[in-house]
mmCIF file of C-alpha atoms and ligand atoms in Angstrom:
data_model
loop_
_atom_site.group_PDB
_atom_site.id
_atom_site.type_symbol
_atom_site.label_atom_id
_atom_site.label_comp_id
_atom_site.label_asym_id
_atom_site.label_seq_id
_atom_site.Cartn_x
_atom_site.Cartn_y
_atom_site.Cartn_z
ATOM 1 C CA MET A 261 -89.348 211.033 -62.697
ATOM 2 C CA ALA A 262 -86.440 211.910 -60.466
ATOM 3 C CA ASP A 263 -86.840 214.371 -57.629
ATOM 4 C CA SER A 264 -84.934 217.384 -58.966
ATOM 5 C CA THR A 265 -84.276 218.718 -55.479
ATOM 6 C CA LYS A 266 -82.162 215.668 -54.575
ATOM 7 C CA PRO A 267 -78.674 215.058 -56.011
ATOM 8 C CA SER A 268 -78.909 212.386 -58.709
ATOM 9 C CA LEU A 269 -77.512 208.925 -58.037
ATOM 10 C CA TRP A 270 -75.118 209.522 -60.878
ATOM 11 C CA SER A 271 -73.635 212.603 -59.201
ATOM 12 C CA THR A 272 -72.621 210.411 -56.243
ATOM 13 C CA LEU A 273 -70.599 207.995 -58.392
ATOM 14 C CA PRO A 274 -66.794 207.896 -58.388
ATOM 15 C CA ASP A 275 -65.114 209.657 -61.315
ATOM 16 C CA TYR A 276 -64.138 206.455 -63.115
ATOM 17 C CA ALA A 277 -67.818 205.438 -63.202
ATOM 18 C CA LYS A 278 -68.933 208.893 -64.321
ATOM 19 C CA GLU A 279 -66.554 208.691 -67.271
ATOM 20 C CA VAL A 280 -68.621 205.965 -68.954
ATOM 21 C CA THR A 281 -72.095 206.882 -67.685
ATOM 22 C CA TYR A 282 -74.584 209.732 -67.469
ATOM 23 C CA ASP A 283 -77.766 210.585 -65.632
ATOM 24 C CA TYR A 284 -81.104 210.081 -67.364
ATOM 25 C CA GLU A 285 -84.131 210.943 -65.258
ATOM 26 C CA GLY A 286 -82.473 209.667 -62.103
ATOM 27 C CA HIS A 287 -81.050 206.502 -63.693
ATOM 28 C CA VAL A 288 -77.416 205.682 -64.408
ATOM 29 C CA PHE A 289 -77.033 204.995 -68.136
ATOM 30 C CA GLN A 290 -73.929 203.852 -69.998
ATOM 31 C CA LYS A 291 -72.700 206.420 -72.529
ATOM 32 C CA MET A 292 -72.843 203.790 -75.290
ATOM 33 C CA ILE A 293 -76.633 204.065 -74.955
ATOM 34 C CA SER A 294 -77.208 207.412 -76.564
ATOM 35 C CA ARG A 295 -79.564 209.777 -74.772
ATOM 36 C CA SER A 296 -81.534 210.053 -78.009
ATOM 37 C CA TYR A 297 -82.225 206.280 -78.120
ATOM 38 C CA ILE A 298 -84.442 206.328 -75.058
ATOM 39 C CA PRO A 299 -87.351 208.445 -76.332
ATOM 40 C CA ASP A 300 -87.064 206.640 -79.687
ATOM 41 C CA ILE A 301 -87.395 203.281 -77.942
ATOM 42 C CA MET A 302 -90.330 204.523 -75.897
ATOM 43 C CA ASN A 303 -92.037 205.432 -79.184
ATOM 44 C CA PHE A 304 -91.036 202.152 -80.880
ATOM 45 C CA GLN A 305 -93.959 200.541 -82.729
ATOM 46 C CA VAL A 306 -94.828 197.164 -81.241
ATOM 47 C CA ARG A 307 -96.554 194.359 -83.147
ATOM 48 C CA PRO A 308 -98.896 191.962 -81.341
ATOM 49 C CA ASP A 309 -96.832 188.953 -82.514
ATOM 50 C CA ASP A 310 -93.528 190.361 -81.214
ATOM 51 C CA ILE A 311 -91.601 188.477 -78.562
ATOM 52 C CA PHE A 312 -89.646 190.541 -76.038
ATOM 53 C CA LEU A 313 -86.922 188.994 -73.903
ATOM 54 C CA ILE A 314 -86.546 191.309 -70.925
ATOM 55 C CA THR A 315 -84.032 190.949 -68.110
ATOM 56 C CA PHE A 316 -81.906 192.690 -65.564
ATOM 57 C CA PRO A 317 -78.338 192.292 -66.912
ATOM 58 C CA LYS A 318 -76.542 189.038 -66.112
ATOM 59 C CA SER A 319 -79.592 187.021 -65.197
ATOM 60 C CA GLY A 320 -79.364 184.526 -68.042
ATOM 61 C CA THR A 321 -80.456 186.630 -71.030
ATOM 62 C CA THR A 322 -78.138 184.897 -73.483
ATOM 63 C CA TRP A 323 -79.094 181.446 -72.224
ATOM 64 C CA VAL A 324 -82.825 182.062 -72.619
ATOM 65 C CA GLN A 325 -82.274 183.844 -75.932
ATOM 66 C CA HIS A 326 -80.592 180.712 -77.244
ATOM 67 C CA ILE A 327 -83.449 178.524 -76.011
ATOM 68 C CA VAL A 328 -86.085 180.814 -77.527
ATOM 69 C CA CYS A 329 -84.217 180.924 -80.853
ATOM 70 C CA LEU A 330 -83.979 177.133 -80.924
ATOM 71 C CA ILE A 331 -87.699 176.850 -80.159
ATOM 72 C CA LEU A 332 -88.552 179.335 -82.919
ATOM 73 C CA GLU A 333 -86.324 177.341 -85.268
ATOM 74 C CA ASP A 334 -88.184 174.148 -84.282
ATOM 75 C CA GLY A 335 -85.360 172.777 -82.226
ATOM 76 C CA THR A 336 -83.437 170.684 -84.646
ATOM 77 C CA THR A 337 -82.874 173.082 -87.521
ATOM 78 C CA SER A 338 -80.672 175.678 -85.877
ATOM 79 C CA ASN A 339 -79.735 178.481 -88.246
ATOM 80 C CA LEU A 340 -75.964 178.169 -88.419
ATOM 81 C CA GLN A 341 -75.453 181.273 -90.504
ATOM 82 C CA ASP A 342 -75.862 183.961 -87.892
ATOM 83 C CA HIS A 343 -74.340 184.373 -84.479
ATOM 84 C CA LEU A 344 -76.923 184.216 -81.693
ATOM 85 C CA PHE A 345 -76.405 187.909 -80.972
ATOM 86 C CA LEU A 346 -77.571 188.822 -84.478
ATOM 87 C CA LYS A 347 -80.813 186.906 -84.125
ATOM 88 C CA ALA A 348 -82.505 189.244 -81.651
ATOM 89 C CA PRO A 349 -81.822 192.978 -81.813
ATOM 90 C CA PHE A 350 -80.739 194.306 -78.416
ATOM 91 C CA LEU A 351 -82.860 197.435 -78.618
ATOM 92 C CA GLU A 352 -80.784 199.916 -76.634
ATOM 93 C CA MET A 353 -77.380 198.829 -77.989
ATOM 94 C CA PRO A 354 -75.574 200.884 -80.625
ATOM 95 C CA GLN A 355 -75.189 199.230 -84.021
ATOM 96 C CA SER A 356 -71.426 199.492 -83.717
ATOM 97 C CA PHE A 357 -68.853 200.161 -81.036
ATOM 98 C CA SER A 358 -66.283 201.805 -83.268
ATOM 99 C CA LYS A 359 -64.267 204.496 -81.541
ATOM 100 C CA GLU A 360 -63.067 205.907 -84.841
ATOM 101 C CA THR A 361 -65.888 208.367 -85.151
ATOM 102 C CA ALA A 362 -67.205 210.710 -82.514
ATOM 103 C CA GLU A 363 -70.664 210.387 -84.052
ATOM 104 C CA GLN A 364 -73.105 208.180 -82.188
ATOM 105 C CA PRO A 365 -74.037 205.138 -84.286
ATOM 106 C CA PRO A 366 -77.732 204.370 -84.748
ATOM 107 C CA GLY A 367 -79.341 202.086 -82.197
ATOM 108 C CA MET A 368 -80.264 198.453 -82.711
ATOM 109 C CA TYR A 369 -83.938 199.382 -82.423
ATOM 110 C CA GLU A 370 -83.570 200.743 -85.967
ATOM 111 C CA VAL A 371 -82.606 197.224 -87.085
ATOM 112 C CA ALA A 372 -85.595 195.804 -85.212
ATOM 113 C CA LYS A 373 -87.956 198.121 -87.094
ATOM 114 C CA GLU A 374 -87.043 196.419 -90.363
ATOM 115 C CA LYS A 375 -87.304 192.821 -89.121
ATOM 116 C CA PRO A 376 -90.102 190.633 -90.448
ATOM 117 C CA SER A 377 -92.610 189.183 -87.975
ATOM 118 C CA PRO A 378 -92.471 187.431 -85.662
ATOM 119 C CA ARG A 379 -89.645 189.509 -84.195
ATOM 120 C CA LEU A 380 -87.579 188.461 -81.193
ATOM 121 C CA MET A 381 -86.023 191.451 -79.439
ATOM 122 C CA LYS A 382 -84.257 191.874 -76.151
ATOM 123 C CA THR A 383 -83.887 194.753 -73.759
ATOM 124 C CA GLN A 384 -82.586 195.441 -70.282
ATOM 125 C CA LEU A 385 -84.100 198.879 -69.901
ATOM 126 C CA PRO A 386 -86.034 199.623 -66.731
ATOM 127 C CA MET A 387 -89.786 199.235 -67.303
ATOM 128 C CA GLU A 388 -90.472 202.973 -67.484
ATOM 129 C CA PHE A 389 -88.287 203.334 -70.607
ATOM 130 C CA LEU A 390 -89.792 200.465 -72.598
ATOM 131 C CA PRO A 391 -91.922 200.969 -75.708
ATOM 132 C CA ARG A 392 -95.236 202.430 -74.528
ATOM 133 C CA GLU A 393 -97.134 200.291 -77.023
ATOM 134 C CA ILE A 394 -96.248 197.136 -75.067
ATOM 135 C CA GLU A 395 -99.207 197.884 -72.779
ATOM 136 C CA GLU A 396 -101.662 198.144 -75.640
ATOM 137 C CA LYS A 397 -100.369 195.542 -78.142
ATOM 138 C CA LYS A 398 -99.633 192.912 -75.487
ATOM 139 C CA PRO A 399 -96.747 191.082 -77.223
ATOM 140 C CA LYS A 400 -95.346 188.000 -75.535
ATOM 141 C CA ILE A 401 -92.750 188.871 -72.897
ATOM 142 C CA VAL A 402 -90.257 186.399 -71.486
ATOM 143 C CA TYR A 403 -88.722 187.896 -68.348
ATOM 144 C CA VAL A 404 -85.683 186.235 -66.755
ATOM 145 C CA SER A 405 -84.674 186.879 -63.142
ATOM 146 C CA ARG A 406 -81.801 185.550 -61.036
ATOM 147 C CA ASN A 407 -81.056 185.607 -57.332
ATOM 148 C CA PRO A 408 -79.477 189.002 -56.641
ATOM 149 C CA LYS A 409 -76.307 187.694 -55.028
ATOM 150 C CA ASP A 410 -75.240 185.632 -58.036
ATOM 151 C CA ASN A 411 -76.616 188.341 -60.306
ATOM 152 C CA ALA A 412 -74.342 190.884 -58.628
ATOM 153 C CA VAL A 413 -71.269 188.645 -58.846
ATOM 154 C CA SER A 414 -71.882 187.997 -62.524
ATOM 155 C CA PHE A 415 -72.375 191.731 -63.178
ATOM 156 C CA PHE A 416 -69.209 192.630 -61.269
ATOM 157 C CA ASN A 417 -67.173 190.222 -63.389
ATOM 158 C CA PHE A 418 -68.843 191.368 -66.576
ATOM 159 C CA CYS A 419 -67.846 194.971 -65.917
ATOM 160 C CA SER A 420 -64.181 194.131 -66.209
ATOM 161 C CA LEU A 421 -64.966 192.357 -69.479
ATOM 162 C CA THR A 422 -66.279 195.402 -71.292
ATOM 163 C CA VAL A 423 -64.965 198.913 -71.731
ATOM 164 C CA ASN A 424 -68.490 200.290 -71.580
ATOM 165 C CA CYS A 425 -69.000 199.592 -67.880
ATOM 166 C CA PRO A 426 -67.426 201.349 -64.908
ATOM 167 C CA GLN A 427 -64.163 199.600 -64.027
ATOM 168 C CA TYR A 428 -64.837 198.774 -60.382
ATOM 169 C CA LYS A 429 -61.543 198.122 -58.687
ATOM 170 C CA VAL A 430 -62.835 195.939 -55.905
ATOM 171 C CA TRP A 431 -65.944 193.876 -55.254
ATOM 172 C CA SER A 432 -67.007 196.005 -52.274
ATOM 173 C CA GLU A 433 -67.205 199.103 -54.523
ATOM 174 C CA PHE A 434 -69.489 197.307 -56.933
ATOM 175 C CA LEU A 435 -71.656 195.780 -54.217
ATOM 176 C CA HIS A 436 -72.146 199.186 -52.627
ATOM 177 C CA ASP A 437 -73.461 200.629 -55.897
ATOM 178 C CA PHE A 438 -75.464 197.485 -56.759
ATOM 179 C CA THR A 439 -77.381 197.622 -53.491
ATOM 180 C CA ARG A 440 -78.323 201.278 -53.995
ATOM 181 C CA GLY A 441 -79.247 200.871 -57.660
ATOM 182 C CA ALA A 442 -76.369 203.093 -58.796
ATOM 183 C CA ILE A 443 -75.123 200.812 -61.565
ATOM 184 C CA PRO A 444 -76.007 200.793 -65.262
ATOM 185 C CA ARG A 445 -79.663 199.632 -65.646
ATOM 186 C CA GLY A 446 -80.492 200.638 -62.079
ATOM 187 C CA SER A 447 -81.867 198.687 -59.176
ATOM 188 C CA TRP A 448 -82.171 194.887 -59.274
ATOM 189 C CA PHE A 449 -85.052 195.158 -56.796
ATOM 190 C CA ASP A 450 -87.014 197.716 -58.821
ATOM 191 C CA ASN A 451 -86.477 195.808 -62.055
ATOM 192 C CA VAL A 452 -87.413 192.355 -60.808
ATOM 193 C CA LEU A 453 -90.321 193.492 -58.644
ATOM 194 C CA SER A 454 -91.819 195.619 -61.413
ATOM 195 C CA TRP A 455 -92.155 192.481 -63.563
ATOM 196 C CA TRP A 456 -93.116 190.217 -60.675
ATOM 197 C CA SER A 457 -96.134 192.465 -60.075
ATOM 198 C CA LYS A 458 -97.294 191.616 -63.618
ATOM 199 C CA ARG A 459 -96.658 187.879 -63.363
ATOM 200 C CA ASP A 460 -100.335 186.951 -63.775
ATOM 201 C CA GLU A 461 -100.738 188.777 -67.074
ATOM 202 C CA PRO A 462 -101.188 186.124 -69.771
ATOM 203 C CA ASN A 463 -98.601 187.661 -72.120
ATOM 204 C CA LEU A 464 -95.828 187.442 -69.501
ATOM 205 C CA LEU A 465 -93.676 184.455 -68.600
ATOM 206 C CA PHE A 466 -91.643 185.141 -65.451
ATOM 207 C CA LEU A 467 -88.633 182.812 -65.264
ATOM 208 C CA LYS A 468 -85.920 182.256 -62.688
ATOM 209 C CA TYR A 469 -82.356 181.308 -63.645
ATOM 210 C CA GLU A 470 -82.240 178.827 -60.776
ATOM 211 C CA ASP A 471 -85.300 176.973 -62.129
ATOM 212 C CA LEU A 472 -83.531 176.506 -65.456
ATOM 213 C CA LYS A 473 -80.529 175.146 -63.577
ATOM 214 C CA LYS A 474 -82.750 172.779 -61.586
ATOM 215 C CA ASP A 475 -84.653 171.356 -64.539
ATOM 216 C CA LEU A 476 -83.678 172.656 -67.954
ATOM 217 C CA ARG A 477 -86.009 170.260 -69.763
ATOM 218 C CA ALA A 478 -89.045 171.461 -67.812
ATOM 219 C CA SER A 479 -88.055 175.066 -68.523
ATOM 220 C CA VAL A 480 -87.696 174.412 -72.269
ATOM 221 C CA ILE A 481 -91.193 172.882 -72.316
ATOM 222 C CA GLN A 482 -92.570 175.775 -70.273
ATOM 223 C CA ILE A 483 -91.082 178.348 -72.678
ATOM 224 C CA SER A 484 -92.280 176.469 -75.786
ATOM 225 C CA GLU A 485 -95.813 176.222 -74.394
ATOM 226 C CA PHE A 486 -95.834 179.916 -73.557
ATOM 227 C CA LEU A 487 -94.685 180.734 -77.094
ATOM 228 C CA GLU A 488 -97.345 178.367 -78.473
ATOM 229 C CA ARG A 489 -94.651 176.429 -80.300
ATOM 230 C CA PRO A 490 -95.186 172.788 -79.336
ATOM 231 C CA LEU A 491 -92.091 170.604 -79.730
ATOM 232 C CA SER A 492 -91.544 166.915 -80.356
ATOM 233 C CA GLU A 493 -89.763 164.923 -77.644
ATOM 234 C CA GLU A 494 -86.764 164.742 -79.957
ATOM 235 C CA ALA A 495 -86.682 168.509 -80.416
ATOM 236 C CA ILE A 496 -86.923 169.070 -76.663
ATOM 237 C CA ASP A 497 -83.980 166.728 -76.059
ATOM 238 C CA ASP A 498 -82.006 168.466 -78.755
ATOM 239 C CA ILE A 499 -82.652 171.941 -77.311
ATOM 240 C CA VAL A 500 -81.718 170.787 -73.806
ATOM 241 C CA MET A 501 -78.456 169.385 -75.144
ATOM 242 C CA LYS A 502 -77.640 172.501 -77.189
ATOM 243 C CA SER A 503 -78.374 174.887 -74.349
ATOM 244 C CA SER A 504 -76.237 173.355 -71.638
ATOM 245 C CA PHE A 505 -73.477 175.649 -70.355
ATOM 246 C CA ASN A 506 -70.740 173.539 -71.948
ATOM 247 C CA ALA A 507 -72.488 173.212 -75.295
ATOM 248 C CA MET A 508 -73.022 176.973 -75.459
ATOM 249 C CA LYS A 509 -69.448 177.680 -74.457
ATOM 250 C CA LYS A 510 -68.124 175.392 -77.161
ATOM 251 C CA ASN A 511 -70.400 176.727 -79.884
ATOM 252 C CA PRO A 512 -68.791 179.750 -81.627
ATOM 253 C CA LYS A 513 -72.164 180.672 -83.137
ATOM 254 C CA VAL A 514 -73.596 181.048 -79.654
ATOM 255 C CA ASN A 515 -70.754 181.992 -77.292
ATOM 256 C CA PRO A 516 -70.591 185.822 -77.158
ATOM 257 C CA ASP A 517 -66.768 185.655 -76.948
ATOM 258 C CA HIS A 518 -66.822 184.599 -80.596
ATOM 259 C CA SER A 519 -69.463 187.032 -81.699
ATOM 260 C CA GLU A 520 -68.859 188.612 -85.065
ATOM 261 C CA ALA A 521 -71.506 191.086 -84.005
ATOM 262 C CA SER A 522 -70.349 194.499 -82.971
ATOM 263 C CA PHE A 523 -70.458 193.459 -79.321
ATOM 264 C CA LYS A 524 -67.099 191.723 -79.727
ATOM 265 C CA HIS A 525 -65.326 195.020 -80.203
ATOM 266 C CA ALA A 526 -66.419 196.121 -76.758
ATOM 267 C CA LEU A 527 -64.778 193.146 -75.064
ATOM 268 C CA GLN A 528 -61.396 193.413 -73.424
ATOM 269 C CA GLY A 529 -59.024 191.008 -71.713
ATOM 270 C CA ASN A 530 -59.181 187.264 -71.972
ATOM 271 C CA ARG A 531 -62.123 186.586 -69.688
ATOM 272 C CA SER A 532 -65.178 184.762 -70.883
ATOM 273 C CA PHE A 533 -68.781 185.971 -71.114
ATOM 274 C CA LEU A 534 -69.940 182.443 -70.238
ATOM 275 C CA ARG A 535 -68.030 182.608 -66.980
ATOM 276 C CA LYS A 536 -69.209 179.929 -64.507
ATOM 277 C CA GLY A 537 -72.936 179.458 -65.003
ATOM 278 C CA GLN A 538 -73.527 178.370 -61.417
ATOM 279 C CA VAL A 539 -75.863 179.005 -58.531
ATOM 280 C CA GLY A 540 -74.026 179.904 -55.315
ATOM 281 C CA ASP A 541 -70.828 181.457 -56.662
ATOM 282 C CA TRP A 542 -71.728 184.510 -54.531
ATOM 283 C CA LYS A 543 -70.295 182.640 -51.537
ATOM 284 C CA ASN A 544 -66.846 183.215 -53.053
ATOM 285 C CA TYR A 545 -67.388 186.990 -52.999
ATOM 286 C CA PHE A 546 -69.609 188.113 -50.108
ATOM 287 C CA THR A 547 -67.936 188.518 -46.741
ATOM 288 C CA VAL A 548 -70.016 187.535 -43.720
ATOM 289 C CA ALA A 549 -70.699 191.212 -42.975
ATOM 290 C CA GLN A 550 -71.664 191.960 -46.589
ATOM 291 C CA ASN A 551 -73.940 188.962 -46.612
ATOM 292 C CA ASP A 552 -75.683 189.966 -43.383
ATOM 293 C CA ALA A 553 -76.232 193.505 -44.641
ATOM 294 C CA PHE A 554 -77.526 192.238 -47.964
ATOM 295 C CA ASP A 555 -79.881 189.779 -46.275
ATOM 296 C CA ASP A 556 -81.330 192.645 -44.230
ATOM 297 C CA LEU A 557 -81.917 194.731 -47.325
ATOM 298 C CA TYR A 558 -83.361 191.745 -49.206
ATOM 299 C CA GLU A 559 -85.737 190.978 -46.361
ATOM 300 C CA ARG A 560 -87.021 194.556 -46.298
ATOM 301 C CA LYS A 561 -87.418 194.927 -50.061
ATOM 302 C CA MET A 562 -88.960 191.518 -50.729
ATOM 303 C CA LYS A 563 -91.280 191.357 -47.726
ATOM 304 C CA GLY A 564 -94.865 190.732 -48.744
ATOM 305 C CA THR A 565 -94.072 190.316 -52.443
ATOM 306 C CA GLY A 566 -94.290 186.515 -52.433
ATOM 307 C CA LEU A 567 -91.179 186.342 -54.618
ATOM 308 C CA THR A 568 -88.451 184.000 -53.414
ATOM 309 C CA PHE A 569 -85.185 182.792 -54.926
ATOM 310 C CA ASP A 570 -82.868 179.842 -54.468
ATOM 311 C CA PHE A 571 -79.433 181.036 -53.390
ATOM 312 C CA THR A 572 -77.946 177.556 -53.470
ATOM 313 C CA LEU A 573 -78.905 174.309 -55.155
ATOM 314 C CA ASP A 574 -78.395 170.912 -53.543
HETATM 315 P P1 LIG B 695 -71.956 183.885 -64.696
HETATM 316 O O1 LIG B 695 -71.236 185.177 -64.868
HETATM 317 O O2 LIG B 695 -72.418 183.666 -63.287
HETATM 318 O O3 LIG B 695 -71.227 182.712 -65.227
HETATM 319 P P2 LIG B 695 -76.599 187.426 -69.399
HETATM 320 O O4 LIG B 695 -76.713 186.633 -70.642
HETATM 321 O O5 LIG B 695 -77.905 187.963 -68.887
HETATM 322 O O6 LIG B 695 -75.549 188.481 -69.546
HETATM 323 O O7 LIG B 695 -76.135 186.454 -68.233
HETATM 324 C C1 LIG B 695 -74.857 185.895 -68.222
HETATM 325 C C2 LIG B 695 -74.803 184.846 -67.156
HETATM 326 O O8 LIG B 695 -75.563 183.702 -67.580
HETATM 327 C C3 LIG B 695 -73.380 184.351 -66.927
HETATM 328 O O9 LIG B 695 -73.324 183.981 -65.553
HETATM 329 C C4 LIG B 695 -73.338 183.146 -67.850
HETATM 330 O O10 LIG B 695 -72.307 182.234 -67.576
HETATM 331 C C5 LIG B 695 -74.715 182.552 -67.570
HETATM 332 N N1 LIG B 695 -75.124 181.587 -68.605
HETATM 333 C C6 LIG B 695 -75.163 181.751 -69.932
HETATM 334 N N2 LIG B 695 -75.506 180.603 -70.549
HETATM 335 C C7 LIG B 695 -75.692 179.679 -69.565
HETATM 336 C C8 LIG B 695 -76.051 178.295 -69.565
HETATM 337 N N3 LIG B 695 -76.266 177.612 -70.681
HETATM 338 N N4 LIG B 695 -76.151 177.676 -68.357
HETATM 339 C C9 LIG B 695 -75.930 178.347 -67.202
HETATM 340 N N5 LIG B 695 -75.583 179.655 -67.155
HETATM 341 C C10 LIG B 695 -75.469 180.315 -68.329
#
């Protein structure tokens, strides 16, 4: 709960960011996520055989979603009918982005309710707004994290790709709000550390984007073992091939730019969702001073947690 005596983070945002966001219990939420969705999602009925893919935005959600879908489809028999984005309801997203009606469309969690088991669902809500039954039903949770510098750069670029995010004019404006948790979905530190503290729970798999980059094959095996879906060597090879950055970019059934799902209507400009897919792109954005300040913050927040990230790969 937010301290009601303090001004909310949201109230400190610039006007252009306020236009597309609102305050919900101290968190900055995008207006496309209706206020009414949040209590509904917290009361969402969880099944023990559900699989939740949970991330902080831009940490490799789509990549791991594709891998999980391929594993659930036994690797070789990828369902070519549906776009990837239709295969796992994104709980807090609206079912459509149409601007033609002022009425708020229903949320994707309504779609998830009707899905047969086993359901794969994704969410980027902070832990406190997740379905309460997760604690009791203990579904499998795949959590994906990414080093915060690349995560921030990816998020900054994504914001200019969609009309539903604040349109930060310059990188420094975004970085300022990222470091104080004043962006949609809140603080990277709070999100990642809340899941890191649960890393030993048997129903949680805590992944790092950089580990997938280092050894995709090992990560595919790790995810399939966690999901208790053993794969043949052939299927593993096939999944590794299909989930490379280039293969995903070329595949219109996977690349979000080609999504027939409602998400497409929220995209603007000619940028690509699958932007660079690299570790270390942050070096092209952070100034020396920004980097020093961020390192200080990182040191303070991560001290004693045991969680480390690769910021570059050799
Ligand atoms: P960049 O913006 O750094 O390129 P999310 O799905 O959570 O929104 O994350 C998007 C980020 O994951 C983007 O990062 C995107 O390019 C990257 N990504 C998606 N698929 C990938 C893949 N197969 N390999 C590497 N990175 C991938």
